[in-house]
C-alpha positions as a LaTeX table, in Angstrom:
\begin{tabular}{lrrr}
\hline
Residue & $x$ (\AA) & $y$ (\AA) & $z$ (\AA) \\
\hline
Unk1 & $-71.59$ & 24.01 & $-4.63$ \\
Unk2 & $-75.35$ & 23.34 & $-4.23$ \\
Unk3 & $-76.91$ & 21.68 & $-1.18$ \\
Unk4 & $-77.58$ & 18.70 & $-3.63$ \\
Unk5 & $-74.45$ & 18.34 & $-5.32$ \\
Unk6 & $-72.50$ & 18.70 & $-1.93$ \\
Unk7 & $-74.91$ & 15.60 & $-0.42$ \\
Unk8 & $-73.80$ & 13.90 & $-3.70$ \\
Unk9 & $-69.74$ & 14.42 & $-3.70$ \\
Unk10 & $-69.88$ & 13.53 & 0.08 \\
Unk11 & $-71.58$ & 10.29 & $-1.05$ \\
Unk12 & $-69.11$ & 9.41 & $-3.51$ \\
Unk13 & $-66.39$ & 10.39 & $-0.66$ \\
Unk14 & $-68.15$ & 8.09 & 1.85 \\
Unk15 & $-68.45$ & 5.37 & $-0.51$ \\
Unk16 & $-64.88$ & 5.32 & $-1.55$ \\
Unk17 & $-63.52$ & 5.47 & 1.78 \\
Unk18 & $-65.35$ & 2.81 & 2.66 \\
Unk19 & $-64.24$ & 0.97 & $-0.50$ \\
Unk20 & $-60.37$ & 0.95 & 0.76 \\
Unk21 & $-61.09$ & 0.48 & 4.46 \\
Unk22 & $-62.72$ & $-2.83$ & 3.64 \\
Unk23 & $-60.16$ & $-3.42$ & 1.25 \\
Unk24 & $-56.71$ & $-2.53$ & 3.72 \\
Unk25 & $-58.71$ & $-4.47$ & 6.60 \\
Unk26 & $-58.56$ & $-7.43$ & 4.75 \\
Unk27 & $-55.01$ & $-6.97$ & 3.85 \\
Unk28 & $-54.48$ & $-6.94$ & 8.05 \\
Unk29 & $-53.72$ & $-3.35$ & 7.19 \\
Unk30 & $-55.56$ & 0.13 & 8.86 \\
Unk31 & $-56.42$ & 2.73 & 6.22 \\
Unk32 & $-55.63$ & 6.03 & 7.36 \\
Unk33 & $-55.54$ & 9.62 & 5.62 \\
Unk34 & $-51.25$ & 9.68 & 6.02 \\
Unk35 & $-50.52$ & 6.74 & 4.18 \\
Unk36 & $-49.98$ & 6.92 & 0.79 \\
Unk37 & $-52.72$ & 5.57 & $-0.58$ \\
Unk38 & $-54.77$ & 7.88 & 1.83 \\
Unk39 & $-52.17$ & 10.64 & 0.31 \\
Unk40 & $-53.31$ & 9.98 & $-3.33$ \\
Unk41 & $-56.87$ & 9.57 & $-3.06$ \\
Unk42 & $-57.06$ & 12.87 & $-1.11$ \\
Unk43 & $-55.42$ & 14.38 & $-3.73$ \\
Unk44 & $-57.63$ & 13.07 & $-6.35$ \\
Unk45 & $-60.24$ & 14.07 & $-4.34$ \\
Unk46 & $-59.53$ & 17.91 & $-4.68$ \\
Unk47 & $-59.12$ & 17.91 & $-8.40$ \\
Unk48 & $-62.46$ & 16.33 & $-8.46$ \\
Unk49 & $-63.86$ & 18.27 & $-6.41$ \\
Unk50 & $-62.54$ & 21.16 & $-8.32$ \\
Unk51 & $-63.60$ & 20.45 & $-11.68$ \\
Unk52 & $-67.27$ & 19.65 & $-10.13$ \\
Unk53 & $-66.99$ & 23.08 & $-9.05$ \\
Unk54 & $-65.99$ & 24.44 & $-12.50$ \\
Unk55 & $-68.84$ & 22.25 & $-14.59$ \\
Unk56 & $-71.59$ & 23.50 & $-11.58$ \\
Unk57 & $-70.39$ & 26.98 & $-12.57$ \\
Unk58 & $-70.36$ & 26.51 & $-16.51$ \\
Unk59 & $-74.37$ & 25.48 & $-15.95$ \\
Unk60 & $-75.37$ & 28.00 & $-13.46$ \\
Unk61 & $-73.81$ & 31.09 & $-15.38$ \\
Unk62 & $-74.96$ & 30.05 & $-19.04$ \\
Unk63 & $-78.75$ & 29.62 & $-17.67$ \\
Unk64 & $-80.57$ & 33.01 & $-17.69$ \\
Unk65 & $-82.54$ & 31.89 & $-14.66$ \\
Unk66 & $-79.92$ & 30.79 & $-12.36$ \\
Unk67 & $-76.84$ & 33.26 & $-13.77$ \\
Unk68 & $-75.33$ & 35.47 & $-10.68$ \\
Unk69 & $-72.42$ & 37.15 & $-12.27$ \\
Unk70 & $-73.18$ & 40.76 & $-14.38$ \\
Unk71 & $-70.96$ & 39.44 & $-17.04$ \\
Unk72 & $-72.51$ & 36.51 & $-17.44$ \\
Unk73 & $-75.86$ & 38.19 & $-18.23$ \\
Unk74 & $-73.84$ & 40.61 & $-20.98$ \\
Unk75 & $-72.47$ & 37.35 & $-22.67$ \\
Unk76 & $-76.18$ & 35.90 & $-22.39$ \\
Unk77 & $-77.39$ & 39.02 & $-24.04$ \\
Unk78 & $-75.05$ & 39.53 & $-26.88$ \\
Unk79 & $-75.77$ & 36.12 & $-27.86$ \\
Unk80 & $-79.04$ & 36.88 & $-28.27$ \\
Unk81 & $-78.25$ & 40.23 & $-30.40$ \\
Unk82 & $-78.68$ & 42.66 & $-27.94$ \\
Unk83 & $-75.51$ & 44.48 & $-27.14$ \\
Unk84 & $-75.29$ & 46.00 & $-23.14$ \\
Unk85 & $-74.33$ & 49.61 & $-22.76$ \\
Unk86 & $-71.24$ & 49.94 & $-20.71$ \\
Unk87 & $-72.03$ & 53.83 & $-19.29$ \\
Unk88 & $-70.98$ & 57.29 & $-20.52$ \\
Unk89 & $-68.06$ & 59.23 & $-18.65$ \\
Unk90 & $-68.94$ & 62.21 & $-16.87$ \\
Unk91 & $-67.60$ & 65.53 & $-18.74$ \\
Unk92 & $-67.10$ & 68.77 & $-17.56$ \\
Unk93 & $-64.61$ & 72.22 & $-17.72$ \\
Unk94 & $-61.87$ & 72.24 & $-15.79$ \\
Unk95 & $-60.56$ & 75.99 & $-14.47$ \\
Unk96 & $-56.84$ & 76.65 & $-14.74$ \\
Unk97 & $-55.50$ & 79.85 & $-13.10$ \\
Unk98 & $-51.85$ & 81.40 & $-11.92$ \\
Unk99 & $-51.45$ & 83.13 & $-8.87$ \\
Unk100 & $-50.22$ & 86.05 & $-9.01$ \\
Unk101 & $-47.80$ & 85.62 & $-5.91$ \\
Unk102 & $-46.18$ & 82.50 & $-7.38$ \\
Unk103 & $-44.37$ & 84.76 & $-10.19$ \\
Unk104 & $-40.71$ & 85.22 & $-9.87$ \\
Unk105 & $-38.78$ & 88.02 & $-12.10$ \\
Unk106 & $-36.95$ & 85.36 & $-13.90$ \\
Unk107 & $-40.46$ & 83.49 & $-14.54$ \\
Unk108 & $-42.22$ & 86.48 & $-16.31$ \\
Unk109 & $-41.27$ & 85.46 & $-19.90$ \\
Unk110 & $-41.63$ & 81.55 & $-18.97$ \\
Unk111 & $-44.40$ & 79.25 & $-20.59$ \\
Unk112 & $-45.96$ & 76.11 & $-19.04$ \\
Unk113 & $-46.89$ & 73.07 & $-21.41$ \\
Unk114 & $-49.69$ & 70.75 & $-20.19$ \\
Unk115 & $-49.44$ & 67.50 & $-22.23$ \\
Unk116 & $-53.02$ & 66.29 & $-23.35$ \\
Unk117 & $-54.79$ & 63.11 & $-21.58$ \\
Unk118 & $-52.96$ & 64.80 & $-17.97$ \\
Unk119 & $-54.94$ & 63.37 & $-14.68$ \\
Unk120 & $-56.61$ & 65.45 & $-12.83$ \\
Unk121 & $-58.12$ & 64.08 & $-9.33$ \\
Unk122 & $-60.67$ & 65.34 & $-7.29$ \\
Unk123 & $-59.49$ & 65.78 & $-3.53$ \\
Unk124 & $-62.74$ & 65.37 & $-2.17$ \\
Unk125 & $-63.52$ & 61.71 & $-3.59$ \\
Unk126 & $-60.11$ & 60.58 & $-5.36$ \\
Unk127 & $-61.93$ & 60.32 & $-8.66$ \\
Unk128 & $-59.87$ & 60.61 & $-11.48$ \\
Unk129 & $-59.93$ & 63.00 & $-14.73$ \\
Unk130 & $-58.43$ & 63.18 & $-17.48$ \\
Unk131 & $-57.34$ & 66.10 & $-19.85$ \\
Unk132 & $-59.37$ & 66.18 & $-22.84$ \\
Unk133 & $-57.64$ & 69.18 & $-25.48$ \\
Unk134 & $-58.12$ & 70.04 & $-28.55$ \\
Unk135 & $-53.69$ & 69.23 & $-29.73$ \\
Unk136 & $-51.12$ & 67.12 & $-27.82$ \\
Unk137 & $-50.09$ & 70.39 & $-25.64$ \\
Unk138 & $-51.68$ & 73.58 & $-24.10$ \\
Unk139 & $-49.43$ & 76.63 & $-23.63$ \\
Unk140 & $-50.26$ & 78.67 & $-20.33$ \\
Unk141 & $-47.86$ & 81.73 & $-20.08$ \\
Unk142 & $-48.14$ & 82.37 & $-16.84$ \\
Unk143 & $-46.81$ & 86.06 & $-17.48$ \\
Unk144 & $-50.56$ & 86.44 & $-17.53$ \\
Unk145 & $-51.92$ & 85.71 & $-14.21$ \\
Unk146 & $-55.14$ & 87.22 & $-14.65$ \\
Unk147 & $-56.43$ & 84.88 & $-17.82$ \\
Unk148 & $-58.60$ & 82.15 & $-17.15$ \\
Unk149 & $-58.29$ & 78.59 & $-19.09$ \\
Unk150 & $-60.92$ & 76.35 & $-19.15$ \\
Unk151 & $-60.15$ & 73.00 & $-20.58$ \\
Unk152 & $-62.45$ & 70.30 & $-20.96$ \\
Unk153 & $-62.05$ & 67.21 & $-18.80$ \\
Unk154 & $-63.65$ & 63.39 & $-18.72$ \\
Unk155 & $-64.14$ & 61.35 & $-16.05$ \\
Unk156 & $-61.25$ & 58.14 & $-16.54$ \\
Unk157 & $-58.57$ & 56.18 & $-17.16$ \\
Unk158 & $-57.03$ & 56.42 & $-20.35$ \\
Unk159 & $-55.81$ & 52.52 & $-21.20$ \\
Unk160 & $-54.26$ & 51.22 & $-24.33$ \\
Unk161 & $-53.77$ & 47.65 & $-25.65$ \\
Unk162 & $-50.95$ & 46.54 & $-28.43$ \\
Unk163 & $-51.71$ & 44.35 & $-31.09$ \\
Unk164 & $-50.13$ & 42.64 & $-34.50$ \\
Unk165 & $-52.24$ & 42.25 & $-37.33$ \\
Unk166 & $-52.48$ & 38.74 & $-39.14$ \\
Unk167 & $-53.63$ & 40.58 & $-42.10$ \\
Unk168 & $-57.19$ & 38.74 & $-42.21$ \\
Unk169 & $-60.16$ & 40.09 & $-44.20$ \\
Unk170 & $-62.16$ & 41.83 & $-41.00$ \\
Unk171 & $-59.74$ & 41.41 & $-38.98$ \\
Unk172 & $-61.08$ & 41.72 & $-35.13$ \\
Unk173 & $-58.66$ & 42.09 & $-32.10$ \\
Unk174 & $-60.85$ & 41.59 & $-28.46$ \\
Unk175 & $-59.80$ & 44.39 & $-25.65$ \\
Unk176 & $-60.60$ & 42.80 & $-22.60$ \\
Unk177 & $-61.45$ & 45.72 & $-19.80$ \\
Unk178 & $-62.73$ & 45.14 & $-15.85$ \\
Unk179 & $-63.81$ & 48.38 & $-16.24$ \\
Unk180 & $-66.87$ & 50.40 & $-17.56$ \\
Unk181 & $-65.79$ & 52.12 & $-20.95$ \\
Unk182 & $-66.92$ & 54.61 & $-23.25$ \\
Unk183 & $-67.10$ & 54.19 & $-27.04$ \\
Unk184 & $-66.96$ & 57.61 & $-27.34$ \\
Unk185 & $-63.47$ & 57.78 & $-26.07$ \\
Unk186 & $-61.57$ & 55.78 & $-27.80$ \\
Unk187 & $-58.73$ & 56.07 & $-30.57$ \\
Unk188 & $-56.80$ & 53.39 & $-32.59$ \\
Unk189 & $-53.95$ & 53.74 & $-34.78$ \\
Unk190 & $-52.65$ & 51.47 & $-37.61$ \\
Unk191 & $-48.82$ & 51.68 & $-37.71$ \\
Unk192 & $-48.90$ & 55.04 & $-36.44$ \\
Unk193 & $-51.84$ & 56.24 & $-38.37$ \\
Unk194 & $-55.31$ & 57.17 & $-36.78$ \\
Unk195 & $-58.39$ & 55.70 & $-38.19$ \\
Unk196 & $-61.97$ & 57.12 & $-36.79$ \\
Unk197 & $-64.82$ & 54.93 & $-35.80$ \\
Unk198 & $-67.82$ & 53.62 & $-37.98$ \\
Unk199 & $-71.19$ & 53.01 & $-37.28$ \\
Unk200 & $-71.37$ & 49.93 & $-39.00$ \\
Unk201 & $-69.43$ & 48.11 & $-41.80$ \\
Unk202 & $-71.99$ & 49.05 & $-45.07$ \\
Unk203 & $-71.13$ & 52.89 & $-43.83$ \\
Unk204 & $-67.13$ & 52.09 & $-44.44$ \\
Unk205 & $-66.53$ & 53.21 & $-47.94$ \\
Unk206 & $-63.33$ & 51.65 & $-50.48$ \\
Unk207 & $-60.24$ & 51.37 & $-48.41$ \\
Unk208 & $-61.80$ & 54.68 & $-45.58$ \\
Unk209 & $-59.49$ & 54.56 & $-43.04$ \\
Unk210 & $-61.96$ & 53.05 & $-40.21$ \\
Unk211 & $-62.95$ & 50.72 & $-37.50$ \\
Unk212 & $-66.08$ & 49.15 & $-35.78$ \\
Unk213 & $-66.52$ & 48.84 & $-32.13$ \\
Unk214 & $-69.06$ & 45.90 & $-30.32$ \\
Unk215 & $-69.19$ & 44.32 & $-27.11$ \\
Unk216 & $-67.97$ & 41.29 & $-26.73$ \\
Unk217 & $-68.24$ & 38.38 & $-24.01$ \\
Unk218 & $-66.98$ & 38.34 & $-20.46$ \\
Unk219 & $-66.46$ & 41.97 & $-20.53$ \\
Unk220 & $-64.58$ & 42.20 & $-23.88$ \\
Unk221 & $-65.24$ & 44.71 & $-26.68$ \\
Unk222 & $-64.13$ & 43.81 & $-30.15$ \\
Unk223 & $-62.22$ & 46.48 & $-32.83$ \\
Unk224 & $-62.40$ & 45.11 & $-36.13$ \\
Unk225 & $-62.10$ & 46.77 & $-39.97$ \\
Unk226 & $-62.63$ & 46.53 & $-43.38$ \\
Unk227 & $-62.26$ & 43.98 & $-46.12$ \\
Unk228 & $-60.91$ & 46.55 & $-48.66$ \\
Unk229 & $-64.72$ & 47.01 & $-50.13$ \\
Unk230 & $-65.82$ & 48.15 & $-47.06$ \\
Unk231 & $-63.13$ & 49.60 & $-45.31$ \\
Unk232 & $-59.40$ & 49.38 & $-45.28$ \\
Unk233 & $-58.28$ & 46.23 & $-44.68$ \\
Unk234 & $-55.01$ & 45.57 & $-42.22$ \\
Unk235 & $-52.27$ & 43.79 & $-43.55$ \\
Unk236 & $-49.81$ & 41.38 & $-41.84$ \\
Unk237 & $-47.83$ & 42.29 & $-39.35$ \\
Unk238 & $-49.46$ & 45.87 & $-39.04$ \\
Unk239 & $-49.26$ & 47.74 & $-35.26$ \\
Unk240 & $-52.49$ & 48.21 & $-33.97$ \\
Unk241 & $-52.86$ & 50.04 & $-31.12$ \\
Unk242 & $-55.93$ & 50.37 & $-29.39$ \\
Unk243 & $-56.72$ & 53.45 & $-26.89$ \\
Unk244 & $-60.10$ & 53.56 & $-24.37$ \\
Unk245 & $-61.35$ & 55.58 & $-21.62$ \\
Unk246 & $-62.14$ & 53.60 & $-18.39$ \\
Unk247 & $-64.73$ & 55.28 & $-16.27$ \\
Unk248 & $-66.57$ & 54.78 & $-13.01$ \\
Unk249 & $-70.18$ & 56.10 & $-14.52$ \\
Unk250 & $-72.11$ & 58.22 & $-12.37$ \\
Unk251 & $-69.35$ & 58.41 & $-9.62$ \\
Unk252 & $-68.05$ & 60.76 & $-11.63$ \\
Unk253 & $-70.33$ & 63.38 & $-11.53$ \\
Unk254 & $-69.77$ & 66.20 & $-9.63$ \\
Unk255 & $-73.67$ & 68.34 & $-8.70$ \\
Unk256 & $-71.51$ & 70.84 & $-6.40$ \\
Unk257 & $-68.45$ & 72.19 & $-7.79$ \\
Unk258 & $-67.65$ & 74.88 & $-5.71$ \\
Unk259 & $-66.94$ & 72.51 & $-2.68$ \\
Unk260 & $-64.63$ & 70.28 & $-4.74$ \\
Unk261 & $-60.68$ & 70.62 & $-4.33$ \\
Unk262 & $-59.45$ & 69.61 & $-7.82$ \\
Unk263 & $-55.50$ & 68.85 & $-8.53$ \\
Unk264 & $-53.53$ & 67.82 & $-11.05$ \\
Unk265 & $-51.39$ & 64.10 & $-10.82$ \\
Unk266 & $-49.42$ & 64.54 & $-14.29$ \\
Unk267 & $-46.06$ & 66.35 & $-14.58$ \\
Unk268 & $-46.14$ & 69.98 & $-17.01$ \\
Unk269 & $-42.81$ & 70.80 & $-18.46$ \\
Unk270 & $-41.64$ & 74.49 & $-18.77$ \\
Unk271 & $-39.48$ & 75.60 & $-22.37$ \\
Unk272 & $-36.44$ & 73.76 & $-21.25$ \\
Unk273 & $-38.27$ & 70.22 & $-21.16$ \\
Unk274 & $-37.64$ & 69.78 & $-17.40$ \\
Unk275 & $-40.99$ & 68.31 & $-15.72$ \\
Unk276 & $-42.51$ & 70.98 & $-13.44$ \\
Unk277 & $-45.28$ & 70.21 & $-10.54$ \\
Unk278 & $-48.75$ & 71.87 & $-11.68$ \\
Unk279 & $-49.29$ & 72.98 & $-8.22$ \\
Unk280 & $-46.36$ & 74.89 & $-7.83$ \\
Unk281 & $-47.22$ & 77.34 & $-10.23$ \\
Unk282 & $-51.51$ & 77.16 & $-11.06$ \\
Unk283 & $-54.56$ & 76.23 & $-9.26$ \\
Unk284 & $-57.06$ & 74.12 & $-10.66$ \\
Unk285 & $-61.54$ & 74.93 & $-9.95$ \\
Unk286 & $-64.77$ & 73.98 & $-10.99$ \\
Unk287 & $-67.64$ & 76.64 & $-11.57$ \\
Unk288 & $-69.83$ & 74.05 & $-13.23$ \\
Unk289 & $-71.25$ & 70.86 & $-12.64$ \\
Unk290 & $-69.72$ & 67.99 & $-14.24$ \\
Unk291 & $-72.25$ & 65.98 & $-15.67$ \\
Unk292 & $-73.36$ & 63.14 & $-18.29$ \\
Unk293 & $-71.91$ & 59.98 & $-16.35$ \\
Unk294 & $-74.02$ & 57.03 & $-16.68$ \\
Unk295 & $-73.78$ & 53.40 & $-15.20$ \\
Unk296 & $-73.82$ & 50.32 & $-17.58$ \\
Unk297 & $-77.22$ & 48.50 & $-18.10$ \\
Unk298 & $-78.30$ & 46.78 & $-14.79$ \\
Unk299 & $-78.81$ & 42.99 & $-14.43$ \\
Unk300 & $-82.17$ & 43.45 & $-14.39$ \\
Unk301 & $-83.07$ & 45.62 & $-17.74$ \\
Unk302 & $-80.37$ & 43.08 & $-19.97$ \\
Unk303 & $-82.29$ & 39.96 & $-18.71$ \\
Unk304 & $-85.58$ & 41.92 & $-19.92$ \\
Unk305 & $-83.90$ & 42.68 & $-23.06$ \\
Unk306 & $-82.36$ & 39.10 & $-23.83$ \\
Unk307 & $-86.04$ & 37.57 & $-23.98$ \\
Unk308 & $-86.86$ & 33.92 & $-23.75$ \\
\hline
\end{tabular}
């Protein structure tokens, strides 16, 4: 609370203790805090107190000037049409060897499977990455010692929220996320079915299999599609499932990537299906910086860019 609306509550406190003293002491009864009465109106006291809190809040972080809270200003500013940037993930390749002394005669013949979207953590700062490839598996035969794979890796999370269409004409579903995330990296899937992501709803054409991604308020984004014109409309009772990369920005970047100790959280699986520890059989390096990670708009440039 504010200086001045603490000086008021404990005026309205003072007053109405003084209100049932007077009124107990003419009873030939002493007010006190354990009696019932006291009981109650200390009670009442909190919820008041509590709700003053929550309406001095309500003013302080809709008010451009007195706001405190980052997610306030985003609400501010999409309500004014400008729409906050939420940062890029960092990107980079990811080195995948096999030792030559880890090969047993009975492993010559023997293929590893890396399942795509694997975490991969840096040692050095506990920053997680995740496997970006190009199909839902990579084969290393580790027969091979001597080959190099490089697979591409971005900085995050990968999170997914479930949803069930109403079957509404634009239908939006809001994805609420305490973390930066990247529009780039994101996939959702209608019963199954993968739609890709629009620029904007006149670009959808008749029934395109497609989706439109904004930021929302109080760090929600919002997935919404077509209306059958523009865009393939969802029908009732469709599975949408929505997939996003969470990120940590520019803490993801790695400038020197010789001194970092990269290592790999996810299971493989060898032929038989049986999950296999990475480490046991290949070692993971950088040679190149990873780069491209980007914070989300400061406090400072969105309260520039909401205006008066």
């Amino acid at each position: 609370m504010t200086d001045l609306t603490m000086k008021l509550f404990k005026n309205f406190d003072s007053t109405v203790r003084n209100y049932l003293s007077k009124t107990f002491d003419d009873l030939g009864i002493n007010y006190t805090s354990s009696q019932i009465f006291g009981v109650v109106y200390n009670g009442i006291k909190g919820v008041m107190q509590n709700v003053m809190f929550y309406i001095e809040d309500a003013f302080t972080e809709q008010n451009i000037f007195t706001a405190t809270r980052k997610r306030s200003f985003y609400s501010l500013a999409k309500l004014s049409g400008y729409e906050p940037y939420y940062g890029s993930a960092a990107t980079g390749v990811l080195n995948v060897t096999t030792p030559v002394n880890n090969l047993t005669p009975s492993e010559k013949s023997s293929k590893i499977f890396i399942r795509n979207h694997s975490l991969v953590m840096n040692g050095t700062t506990g920053v997680s990455y995740t496997l970006m490839l190009p199909s839902d598996d990579y084969v290393i035969d580790i027969s091979k010692p001597l080959m190099k794979h490089r697979l591409k890796i971005a900085q995050g999370v990968w999170t997914s929220a479930h949803f069930q269409a109403e079957g509404n004409i634009c239908e939006t579903f809001q994805v609420t996320s305490s973390a930066l995330f990247d529009k780039q990296y994101m996939k959702v899937t209608v019963n199954g079915e993968e739609y890709s992501q629009a620029a904007c709803l006149y670009d959808m054409t008749e029934n395109s299999k497609e989706y439109l991604v904004s930021s929302g308020f109080d760090g929600v984004f919002e997935v919404s599609f077509g209306n059958g014109v523009h865009g393939k409309a969802v029908k009732n009772g469709d599975s949408v499932i929505v997939e996003f990369l969470t990120h940590d920005g520019s803490n993801g970047n790695i400038i020197t990537p010789g001194s970092e100790k990269m290592q790999m959280l996810s299971p493989c699986y060898n032929v038989a299906g049986d999950n296999i520890a990475a480490s046991d059989y290949m070692e993971f390096s950088l040679d190149e910086p990873v780069t491209g990670g980007t914070d989300s708009d400061s406090i400072d440039l969105v309260k520039s860019m909401i205006g008066y």
